[in-house]
PDB file of C-alpha atoms in Angstrom:
ATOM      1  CA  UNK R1142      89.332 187.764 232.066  1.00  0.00           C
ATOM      2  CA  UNK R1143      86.699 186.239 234.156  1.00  0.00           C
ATOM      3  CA  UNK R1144      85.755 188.630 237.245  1.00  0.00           C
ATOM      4  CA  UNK R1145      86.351 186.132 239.651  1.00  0.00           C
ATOM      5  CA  UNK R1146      89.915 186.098 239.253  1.00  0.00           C
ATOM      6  CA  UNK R1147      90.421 189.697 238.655  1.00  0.00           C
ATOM      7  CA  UNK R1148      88.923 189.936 242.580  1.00  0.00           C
ATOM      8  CA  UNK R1149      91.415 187.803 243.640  1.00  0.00           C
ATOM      9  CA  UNK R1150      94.705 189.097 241.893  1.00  0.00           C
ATOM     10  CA  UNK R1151      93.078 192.479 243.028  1.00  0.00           C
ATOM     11  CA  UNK R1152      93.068 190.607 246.631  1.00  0.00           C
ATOM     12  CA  UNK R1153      96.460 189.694 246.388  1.00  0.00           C
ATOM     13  CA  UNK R1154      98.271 192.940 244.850  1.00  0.00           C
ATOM     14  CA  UNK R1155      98.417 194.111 248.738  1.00  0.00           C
ATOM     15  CA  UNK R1156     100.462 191.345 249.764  1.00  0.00           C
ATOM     16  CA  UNK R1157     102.643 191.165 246.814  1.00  0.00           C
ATOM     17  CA  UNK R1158     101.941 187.270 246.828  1.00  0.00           C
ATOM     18  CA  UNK R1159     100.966 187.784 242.939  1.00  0.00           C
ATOM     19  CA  UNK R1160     101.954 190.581 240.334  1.00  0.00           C
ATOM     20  CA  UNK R1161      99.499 190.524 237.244  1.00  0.00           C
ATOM     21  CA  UNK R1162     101.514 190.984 234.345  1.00  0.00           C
ATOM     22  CA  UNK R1163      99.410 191.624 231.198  1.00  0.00           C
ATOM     23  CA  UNK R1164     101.484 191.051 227.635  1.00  0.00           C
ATOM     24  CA  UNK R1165     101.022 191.891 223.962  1.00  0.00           C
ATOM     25  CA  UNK R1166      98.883 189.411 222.260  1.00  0.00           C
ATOM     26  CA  UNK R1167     100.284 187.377 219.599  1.00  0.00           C
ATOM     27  CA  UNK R1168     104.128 188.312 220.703  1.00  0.00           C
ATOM     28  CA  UNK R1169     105.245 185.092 222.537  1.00  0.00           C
ATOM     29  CA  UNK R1170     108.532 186.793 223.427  1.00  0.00           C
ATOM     30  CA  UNK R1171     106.794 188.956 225.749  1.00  0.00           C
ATOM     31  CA  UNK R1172     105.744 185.886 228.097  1.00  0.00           C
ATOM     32  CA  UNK R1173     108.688 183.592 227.235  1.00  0.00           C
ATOM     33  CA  UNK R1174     108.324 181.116 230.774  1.00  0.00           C
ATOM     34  CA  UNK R1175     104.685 179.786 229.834  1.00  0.00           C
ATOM     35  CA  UNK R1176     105.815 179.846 226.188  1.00  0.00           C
ATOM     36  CA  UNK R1177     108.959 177.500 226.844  1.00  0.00           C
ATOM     37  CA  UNK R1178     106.814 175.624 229.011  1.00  0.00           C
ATOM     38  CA  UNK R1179     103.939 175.046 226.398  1.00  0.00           C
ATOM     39  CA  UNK R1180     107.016 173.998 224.003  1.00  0.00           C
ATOM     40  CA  UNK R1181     107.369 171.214 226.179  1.00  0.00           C
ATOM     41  CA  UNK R1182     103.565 170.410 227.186  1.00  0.00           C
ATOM     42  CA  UNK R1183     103.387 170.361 223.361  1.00  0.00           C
ATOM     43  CA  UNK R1184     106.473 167.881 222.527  1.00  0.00           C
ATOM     44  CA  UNK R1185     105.066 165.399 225.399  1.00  0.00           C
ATOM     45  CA  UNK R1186     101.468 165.190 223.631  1.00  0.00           C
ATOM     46  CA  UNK R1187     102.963 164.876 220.286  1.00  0.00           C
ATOM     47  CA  UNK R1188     105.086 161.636 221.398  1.00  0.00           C
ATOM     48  CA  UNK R1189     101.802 160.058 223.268  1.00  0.00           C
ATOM     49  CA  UNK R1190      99.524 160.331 220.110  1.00  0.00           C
ATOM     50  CA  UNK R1191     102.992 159.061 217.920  1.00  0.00           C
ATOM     51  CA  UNK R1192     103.235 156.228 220.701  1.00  0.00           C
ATOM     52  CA  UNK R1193      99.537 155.319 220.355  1.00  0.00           C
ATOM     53  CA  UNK R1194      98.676 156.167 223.608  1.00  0.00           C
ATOM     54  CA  UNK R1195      95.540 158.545 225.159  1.00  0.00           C
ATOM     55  CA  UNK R1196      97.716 161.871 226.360  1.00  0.00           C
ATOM     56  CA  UNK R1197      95.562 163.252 228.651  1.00  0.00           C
ATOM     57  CA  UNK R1198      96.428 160.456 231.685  1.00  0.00           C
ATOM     58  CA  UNK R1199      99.877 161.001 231.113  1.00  0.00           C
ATOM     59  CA  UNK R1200     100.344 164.585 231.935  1.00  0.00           C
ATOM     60  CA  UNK R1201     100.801 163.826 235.666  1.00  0.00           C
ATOM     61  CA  UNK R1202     103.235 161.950 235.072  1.00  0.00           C
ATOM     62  CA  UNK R1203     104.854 164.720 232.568  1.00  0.00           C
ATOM     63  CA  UNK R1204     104.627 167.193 235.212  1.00  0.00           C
ATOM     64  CA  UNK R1205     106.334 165.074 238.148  1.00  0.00           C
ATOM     65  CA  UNK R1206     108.917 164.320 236.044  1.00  0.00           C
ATOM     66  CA  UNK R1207     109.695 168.056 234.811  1.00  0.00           C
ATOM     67  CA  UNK R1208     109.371 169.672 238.430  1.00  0.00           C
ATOM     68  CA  UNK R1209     112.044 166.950 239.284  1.00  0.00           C
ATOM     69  CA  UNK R1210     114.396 168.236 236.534  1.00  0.00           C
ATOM     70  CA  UNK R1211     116.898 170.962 236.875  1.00  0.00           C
ATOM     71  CA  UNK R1212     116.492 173.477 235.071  1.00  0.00           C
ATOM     72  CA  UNK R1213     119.313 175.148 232.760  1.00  0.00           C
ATOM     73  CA  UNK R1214     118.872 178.745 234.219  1.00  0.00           C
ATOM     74  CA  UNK R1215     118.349 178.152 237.678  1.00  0.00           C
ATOM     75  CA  UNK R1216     120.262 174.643 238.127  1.00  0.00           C
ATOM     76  CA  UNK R1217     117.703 173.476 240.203  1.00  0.00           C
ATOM     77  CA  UNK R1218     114.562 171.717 240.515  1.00  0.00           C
ATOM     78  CA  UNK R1219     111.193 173.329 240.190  1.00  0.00           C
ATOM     79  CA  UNK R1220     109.689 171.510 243.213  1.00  0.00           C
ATOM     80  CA  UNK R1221     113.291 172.676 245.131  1.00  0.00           C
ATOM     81  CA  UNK R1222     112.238 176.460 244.407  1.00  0.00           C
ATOM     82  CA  UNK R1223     109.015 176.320 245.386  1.00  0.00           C
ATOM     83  CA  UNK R1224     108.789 174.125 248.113  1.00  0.00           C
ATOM     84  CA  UNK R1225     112.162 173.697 249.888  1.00  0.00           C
ATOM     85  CA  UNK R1226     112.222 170.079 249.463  1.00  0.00           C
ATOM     86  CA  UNK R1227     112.159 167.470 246.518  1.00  0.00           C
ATOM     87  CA  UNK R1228     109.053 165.384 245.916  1.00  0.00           C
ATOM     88  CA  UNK R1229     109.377 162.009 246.219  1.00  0.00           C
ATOM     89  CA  UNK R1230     109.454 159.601 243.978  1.00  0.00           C
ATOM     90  CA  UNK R1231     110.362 155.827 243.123  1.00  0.00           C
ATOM     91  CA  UNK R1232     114.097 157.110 243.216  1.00  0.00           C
ATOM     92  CA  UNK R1233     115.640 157.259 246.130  1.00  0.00           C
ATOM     93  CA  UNK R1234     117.560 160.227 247.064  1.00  0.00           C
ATOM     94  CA  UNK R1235     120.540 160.907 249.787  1.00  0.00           C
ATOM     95  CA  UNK R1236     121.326 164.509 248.739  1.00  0.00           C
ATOM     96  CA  UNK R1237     119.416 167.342 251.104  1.00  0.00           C
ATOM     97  CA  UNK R1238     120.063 170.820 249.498  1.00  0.00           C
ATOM     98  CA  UNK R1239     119.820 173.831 251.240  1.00  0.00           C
ATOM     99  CA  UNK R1240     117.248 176.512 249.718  1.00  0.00           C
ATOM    100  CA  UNK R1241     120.133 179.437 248.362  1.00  0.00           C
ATOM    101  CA  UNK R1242     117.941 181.915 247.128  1.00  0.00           C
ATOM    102  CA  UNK R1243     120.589 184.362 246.059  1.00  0.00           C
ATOM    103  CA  UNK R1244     122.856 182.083 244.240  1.00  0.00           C
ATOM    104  CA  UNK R1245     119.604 180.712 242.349  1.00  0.00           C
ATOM    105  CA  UNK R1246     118.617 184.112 241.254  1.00  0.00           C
ATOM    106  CA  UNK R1247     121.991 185.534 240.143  1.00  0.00           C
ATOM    107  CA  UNK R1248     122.649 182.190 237.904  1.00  0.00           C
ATOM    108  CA  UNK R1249     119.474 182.771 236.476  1.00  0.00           C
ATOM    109  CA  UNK R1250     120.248 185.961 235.571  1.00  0.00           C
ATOM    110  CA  UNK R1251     123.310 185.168 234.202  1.00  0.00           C
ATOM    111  CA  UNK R1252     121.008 182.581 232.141  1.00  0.00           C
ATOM    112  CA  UNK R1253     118.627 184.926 231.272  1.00  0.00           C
ATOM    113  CA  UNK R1254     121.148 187.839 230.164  1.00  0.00           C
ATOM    114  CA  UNK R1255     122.828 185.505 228.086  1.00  0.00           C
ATOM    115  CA  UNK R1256     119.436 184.025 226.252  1.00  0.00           C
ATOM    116  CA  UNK R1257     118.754 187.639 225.640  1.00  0.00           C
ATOM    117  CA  UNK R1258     122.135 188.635 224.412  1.00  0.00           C
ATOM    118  CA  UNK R1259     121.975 185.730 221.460  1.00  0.00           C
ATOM    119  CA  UNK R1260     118.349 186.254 220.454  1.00  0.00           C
ATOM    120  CA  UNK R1261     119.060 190.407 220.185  1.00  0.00           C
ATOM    121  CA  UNK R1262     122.195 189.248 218.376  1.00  0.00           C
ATOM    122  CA  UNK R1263     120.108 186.650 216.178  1.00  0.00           C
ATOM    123  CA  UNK R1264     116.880 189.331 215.181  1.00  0.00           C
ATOM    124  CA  UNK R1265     119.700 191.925 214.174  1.00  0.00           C
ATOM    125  CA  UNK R1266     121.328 189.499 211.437  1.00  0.00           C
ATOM    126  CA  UNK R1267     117.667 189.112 210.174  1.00  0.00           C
ATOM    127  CA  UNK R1268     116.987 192.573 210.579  1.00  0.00           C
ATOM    128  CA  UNK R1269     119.876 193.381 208.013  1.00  0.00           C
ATOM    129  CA  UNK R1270     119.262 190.579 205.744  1.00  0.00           C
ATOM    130  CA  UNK R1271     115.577 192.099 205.306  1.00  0.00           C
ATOM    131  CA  UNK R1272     116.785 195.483 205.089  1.00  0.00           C
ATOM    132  CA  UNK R1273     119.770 194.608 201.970  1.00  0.00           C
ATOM    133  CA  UNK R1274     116.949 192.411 200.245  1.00  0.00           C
ATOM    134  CA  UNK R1275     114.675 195.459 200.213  1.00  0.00           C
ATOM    135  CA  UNK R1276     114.216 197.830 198.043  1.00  0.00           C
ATOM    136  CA  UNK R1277     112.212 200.831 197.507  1.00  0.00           C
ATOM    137  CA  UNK R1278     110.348 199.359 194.863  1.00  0.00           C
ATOM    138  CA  UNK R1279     109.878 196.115 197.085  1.00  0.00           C
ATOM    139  CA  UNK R1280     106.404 195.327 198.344  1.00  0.00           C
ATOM    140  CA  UNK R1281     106.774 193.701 201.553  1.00  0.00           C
ATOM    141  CA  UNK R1282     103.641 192.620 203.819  1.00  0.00           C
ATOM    142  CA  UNK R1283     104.188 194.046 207.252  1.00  0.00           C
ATOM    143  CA  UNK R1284     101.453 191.671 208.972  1.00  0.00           C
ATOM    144  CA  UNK R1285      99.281 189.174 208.677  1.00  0.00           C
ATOM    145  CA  UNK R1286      95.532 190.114 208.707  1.00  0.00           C
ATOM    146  CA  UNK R1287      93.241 187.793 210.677  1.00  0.00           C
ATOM    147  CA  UNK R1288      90.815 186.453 208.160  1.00  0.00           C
ATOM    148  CA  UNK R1289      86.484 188.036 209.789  1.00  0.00           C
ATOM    149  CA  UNK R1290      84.755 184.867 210.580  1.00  0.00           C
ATOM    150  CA  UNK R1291      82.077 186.031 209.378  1.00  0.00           C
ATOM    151  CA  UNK R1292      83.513 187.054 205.522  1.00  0.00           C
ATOM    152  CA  UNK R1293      84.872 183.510 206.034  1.00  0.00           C
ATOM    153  CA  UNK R1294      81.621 181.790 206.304  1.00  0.00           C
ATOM    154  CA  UNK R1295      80.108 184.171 202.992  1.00  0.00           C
ATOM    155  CA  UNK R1296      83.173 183.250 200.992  1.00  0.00           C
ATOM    156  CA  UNK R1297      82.735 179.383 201.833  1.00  0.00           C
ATOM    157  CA  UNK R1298      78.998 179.886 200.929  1.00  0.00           C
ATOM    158  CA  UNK R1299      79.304 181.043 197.751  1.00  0.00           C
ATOM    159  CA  UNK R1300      82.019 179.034 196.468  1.00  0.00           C
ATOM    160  CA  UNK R1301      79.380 176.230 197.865  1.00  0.00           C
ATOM    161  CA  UNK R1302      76.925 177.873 195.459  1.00  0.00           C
ATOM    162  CA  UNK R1303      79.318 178.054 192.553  1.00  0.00           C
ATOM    163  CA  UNK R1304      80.526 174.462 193.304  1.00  0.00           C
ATOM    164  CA  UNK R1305      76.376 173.358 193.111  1.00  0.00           C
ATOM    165  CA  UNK R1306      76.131 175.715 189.997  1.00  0.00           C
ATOM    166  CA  UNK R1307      78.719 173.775 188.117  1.00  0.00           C
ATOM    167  CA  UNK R1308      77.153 170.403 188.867  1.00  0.00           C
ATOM    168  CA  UNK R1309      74.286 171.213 187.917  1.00  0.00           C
ATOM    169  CA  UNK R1310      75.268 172.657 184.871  1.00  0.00           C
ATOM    170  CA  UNK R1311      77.304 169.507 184.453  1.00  0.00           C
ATOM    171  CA  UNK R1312      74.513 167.068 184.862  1.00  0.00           C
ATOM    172  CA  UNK R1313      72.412 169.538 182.752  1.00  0.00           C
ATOM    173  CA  UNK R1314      75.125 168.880 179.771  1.00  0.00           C
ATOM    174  CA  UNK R1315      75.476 165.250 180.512  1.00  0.00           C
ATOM    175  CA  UNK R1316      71.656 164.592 180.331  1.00  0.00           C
ATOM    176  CA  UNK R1317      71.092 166.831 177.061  1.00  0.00           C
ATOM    177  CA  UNK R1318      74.789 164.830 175.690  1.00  0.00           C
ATOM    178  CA  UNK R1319      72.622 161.275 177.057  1.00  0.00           C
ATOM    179  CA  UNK R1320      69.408 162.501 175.164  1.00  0.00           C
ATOM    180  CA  UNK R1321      71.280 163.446 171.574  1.00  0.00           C
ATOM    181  CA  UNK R1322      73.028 160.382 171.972  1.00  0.00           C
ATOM    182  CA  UNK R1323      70.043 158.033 172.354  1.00  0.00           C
ATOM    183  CA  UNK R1324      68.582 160.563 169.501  1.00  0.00           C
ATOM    184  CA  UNK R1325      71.349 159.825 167.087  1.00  0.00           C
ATOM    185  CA  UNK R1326      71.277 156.300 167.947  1.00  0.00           C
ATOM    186  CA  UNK R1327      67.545 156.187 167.602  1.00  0.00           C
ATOM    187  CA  UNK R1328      68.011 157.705 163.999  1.00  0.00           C
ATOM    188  CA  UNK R1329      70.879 155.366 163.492  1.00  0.00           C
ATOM    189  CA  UNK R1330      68.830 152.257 163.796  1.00  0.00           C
ATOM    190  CA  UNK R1331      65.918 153.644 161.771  1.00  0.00           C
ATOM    191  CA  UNK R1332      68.265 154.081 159.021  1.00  0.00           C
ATOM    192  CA  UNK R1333      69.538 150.854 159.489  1.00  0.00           C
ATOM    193  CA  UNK R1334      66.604 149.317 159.264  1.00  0.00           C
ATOM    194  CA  UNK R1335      65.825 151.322 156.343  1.00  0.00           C
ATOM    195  CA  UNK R1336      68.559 150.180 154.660  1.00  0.00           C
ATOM    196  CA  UNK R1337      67.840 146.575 155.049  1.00  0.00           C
ATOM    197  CA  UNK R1338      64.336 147.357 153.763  1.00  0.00           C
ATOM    198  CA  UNK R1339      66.014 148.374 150.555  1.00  0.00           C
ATOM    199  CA  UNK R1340      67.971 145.799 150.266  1.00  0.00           C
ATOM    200  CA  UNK R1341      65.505 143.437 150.668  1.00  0.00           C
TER     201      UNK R1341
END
């Protein structure tokens, strides 16, 4: 993390304004809110490049429109949470809500309890199907190793090498095939000719 922002979170930590939250790398679950909301960032860029259009301008315009959506936990607006107010756009709008913190927070509990109640639920059943499929004699690969750049790059070399190798032994074959062939031919015509010396 760069040292800059370290300073500041460490800045901040007094005030409880920010609470640095570190998580397990490569375990989304652990930071589910910036995973859900790359899930969308991710969907949006997907249908500019399948419309034909540059994605990069359009993310403004992504991001007005999803902090003017309600969201499913907390039934209201992102721009509502944070700032008391909607932001304005080319829709008008008549409705002023008042800023009910506690009723916000205990519905997205209630969200949240029952997201977590159906995923537990879900990795159980495929905890049990993976423990009646194996068997002591089962191998079973408990992770996925992340392949050393650097063996990468070696590997890619010499099957480069053995690739060159090959051709070269191929063109080696073809030119000593081209030079029996012209040989064979060369003693085909002089027995040709032969011939018709004979003959004649």
């Amino acid at each position: 993390m760069d040292k800059q922002v370290e300073e500041r979170i460490r800045c901040c930590h007094p005030c409880q304004l920010v609470k640095h939250k570190t998580v397990t790398e490569y375990w989304p679950q652990a930071n589910g809110q910036v995973e859900r909301f790359n899930q969308v960032l991710e969907k949006h860029i997907l249908t500019a490049q399948a419309e034909g259009k540059e994605w990069k301008p359009t993310i403004p315009i992504m991001l007005l429109h999803y902090r003017n959506t309600p969201h499913r936990m907390t039934g209201r607006t992102p721009s509502t949470l944070l700032m008391n107010r909607e932001v304005k756009t080319k829709l008008p709008s008549f409705e002023q809500q008042t800023n009910d913190e506690t009723e916000t927070r205990k519905k997205d509990e209630e969200e949240k309890e029952k997201s977590k109640k159906y995923t537990d639920k879900k990795r159980k059943q495929v905890q049990e199907i993976l423990k009646s499929e194996i068997k002591n004699s089962s191998h079973v690969k408990l992770y996925q190793e992340i392949p050393d750049p650097e063996e990468e790059i070696q590997s890619n070399r010499k099957h480069d090498r053995q690739t060159e190798s090959r051709e070269e032994n191929t063109e080696a074959t073809q030119t000593e095939t081209n030079q029996s062939s012209t040989e064979a031919e060369i003693v085909l015509r002089r027995s040709t000719r032969n011939r018709k010396h004979q003959t004649v």
